[in-house]
Amino acid sequence: MSLLIPLTLCCDVDSFYPEDLSVSWLQNSTVLPEPPVTEQSPGGTYSTRRYYTLSPRQREQGGKVECAVRQPGLKHPVSSSTYLEELVPTGKI
């Protein structure tokens, strides 16, 4: 895996209501900046797809990258994570 090119990750959150939702990207427990984007479906629920592109420098840091979702009424965030060392490149640049 080449660490000299950026790596884009995706976090999909579907069928949530109400719209009030917070999605954060973290690398090794440090919050990464991310602009918000949310869409409403015809059924009244919302969905969002958040991308984050890690720079070559961020990739070199390695470790865990996490997408954490927070919504009012949830006691704890719902999250999904991966370790950069486990990602396999697709060959696309």
mmCIF file of C-alpha atoms in Angstrom:
data_model
loop_
_atom_site.group_PDB
_atom_site.id
_atom_site.type_symbol
_atom_site.label_atom_id
_atom_site.label_comp_id
_atom_site.label_asym_id
_atom_site.label_seq_id
_atom_site.Cartn_x
_atom_site.Cartn_y
_atom_site.Cartn_z
ATOM 1 C CA MET A 1 0.000 0.000 0.000
ATOM 2 C CA SER A 2 1.464 3.333 -1.030
ATOM 3 C CA LEU A 3 1.302 5.977 1.659
ATOM 4 C CA LEU A 4 2.290 8.662 -0.852
ATOM 5 C CA ILE A 5 -1.260 9.151 -2.161
ATOM 6 C CA PRO A 6 -4.378 10.365 -0.297
ATOM 7 C CA LEU A 7 -6.973 7.836 0.894
ATOM 8 C CA THR A 8 -10.716 8.640 0.874
ATOM 9 C CA LEU A 9 -12.997 6.917 3.393
ATOM 10 C CA CYS A 10 -16.818 6.918 3.393
ATOM 11 C CA CYS A 11 -19.350 6.748 6.248
ATOM 12 C CA ASP A 12 -23.040 6.144 5.322
ATOM 13 C CA VAL A 13 -25.809 6.908 7.826
ATOM 14 C CA ASP A 14 -29.314 6.027 6.581
ATOM 15 C CA SER A 15 -32.947 6.301 7.720
ATOM 16 C CA PHE A 16 -32.563 8.485 10.786
ATOM 17 C CA TYR A 17 -35.010 10.961 12.308
ATOM 18 C CA PRO A 18 -34.988 13.720 13.448
ATOM 19 C CA GLU A 19 -32.443 15.557 11.314
ATOM 20 C CA ASP A 20 -30.398 16.677 14.334
ATOM 21 C CA LEU A 21 -27.320 14.469 13.957
ATOM 22 C CA SER A 22 -23.595 14.826 14.446
ATOM 23 C CA VAL A 23 -21.085 12.794 12.437
ATOM 24 C CA SER A 24 -17.411 13.020 13.353
ATOM 25 C CA TRP A 25 -14.279 11.527 11.856
ATOM 26 C CA LEU A 26 -11.529 10.658 14.327
ATOM 27 C CA GLN A 27 -7.995 9.400 13.871
ATOM 28 C CA ASN A 28 -6.388 7.898 16.968
ATOM 29 C CA SER A 29 -9.062 9.653 19.108
ATOM 30 C CA THR A 30 -8.366 13.089 17.551
ATOM 31 C CA VAL A 31 -11.366 14.732 15.853
ATOM 32 C CA LEU A 32 -10.808 15.524 12.168
ATOM 33 C CA PRO A 33 -12.589 18.522 10.533
ATOM 34 C CA GLU A 34 -15.630 17.626 8.393
ATOM 35 C CA PRO A 35 -18.331 19.761 6.688
ATOM 36 C CA PRO A 36 -21.962 18.693 7.349
ATOM 37 C CA VAL A 37 -24.251 17.374 4.551
ATOM 38 C CA THR A 38 -27.714 15.857 5.183
ATOM 39 C CA GLU A 39 -30.530 14.903 2.758
ATOM 40 C CA GLN A 40 -34.210 14.216 3.466
ATOM 41 C CA SER A 41 -35.873 11.225 1.780
ATOM 42 C CA PRO A 42 -39.499 11.245 0.511
ATOM 43 C CA GLY A 43 -40.485 9.115 3.537
ATOM 44 C CA GLY A 44 -39.424 11.883 5.915
ATOM 45 C CA THR A 45 -36.261 10.259 7.255
ATOM 46 C CA TYR A 46 -32.775 11.595 6.606
ATOM 47 C CA SER A 47 -29.552 10.188 5.277
ATOM 48 C CA THR A 48 -26.019 11.412 4.978
ATOM 49 C CA ARG A 49 -22.833 10.178 3.379
ATOM 50 C CA ARG A 50 -19.639 11.617 4.803
ATOM 51 C CA TYR A 51 -16.303 11.349 3.062
ATOM 52 C CA TYR A 52 -12.948 12.090 4.557
ATOM 53 C CA THR A 53 -9.718 12.146 2.591
ATOM 54 C CA LEU A 54 -6.628 11.353 4.621
ATOM 55 C CA SER A 55 -3.490 13.092 3.457
ATOM 56 C CA PRO A 56 -0.300 11.075 2.950
ATOM 57 C CA ARG A 57 0.928 12.476 6.289
ATOM 58 C CA GLN A 58 -2.242 11.310 8.087
ATOM 59 C CA ARG A 59 -1.880 7.878 6.466
ATOM 60 C CA GLU A 60 1.687 7.631 7.733
ATOM 61 C CA GLN A 61 0.403 8.169 11.285
ATOM 62 C CA GLY A 62 -1.570 4.940 10.901
ATOM 63 C CA GLY A 63 -3.761 3.684 13.703
ATOM 64 C CA LYS A 64 -7.522 3.663 14.044
ATOM 65 C CA VAL A 65 -9.880 5.839 11.976
ATOM 66 C CA GLU A 66 -13.453 6.062 13.236
ATOM 67 C CA CYS A 67 -16.768 7.495 12.069
ATOM 68 C CA ALA A 68 -18.843 8.379 15.163
ATOM 69 C CA VAL A 69 -22.551 9.308 14.962
ATOM 70 C CA ARG A 70 -24.308 11.174 17.759
ATOM 71 C CA GLN A 71 -28.005 11.990 17.941
ATOM 72 C CA PRO A 72 -30.200 13.382 20.743
ATOM 73 C CA GLY A 73 -31.701 10.522 22.708
ATOM 74 C CA LEU A 74 -28.693 8.229 22.250
ATOM 75 C CA LYS A 75 -26.658 7.776 25.420
ATOM 76 C CA HIS A 76 -23.535 6.787 23.497
ATOM 77 C CA PRO A 77 -22.356 7.464 19.945
ATOM 78 C CA VAL A 78 -22.738 4.742 17.325
ATOM 79 C CA SER A 79 -19.462 4.193 15.521
ATOM 80 C CA SER A 80 -17.630 2.187 12.914
ATOM 81 C CA SER A 81 -13.854 2.013 12.728
ATOM 82 C CA THR A 82 -10.966 0.505 10.831
ATOM 83 C CA TYR A 83 -7.230 0.355 11.253
ATOM 84 C CA LEU A 84 -5.302 1.938 8.407
ATOM 85 C CA GLU A 85 -2.843 -0.949 8.390
ATOM 86 C CA GLU A 86 -5.710 -3.343 7.485
ATOM 87 C CA LEU A 87 -6.960 -1.424 4.424
ATOM 88 C CA VAL A 88 -6.196 -2.979 1.057
ATOM 89 C CA PRO A 89 -5.774 -0.612 -1.900
ATOM 90 C CA THR A 90 -8.180 -1.008 -4.846
ATOM 91 C CA GLY A 91 -5.632 0.057 -7.418
ATOM 92 C CA LYS A 92 -7.555 3.238 -8.282
ATOM 93 C CA ILE A 93 -5.738 6.534 -8.084
#
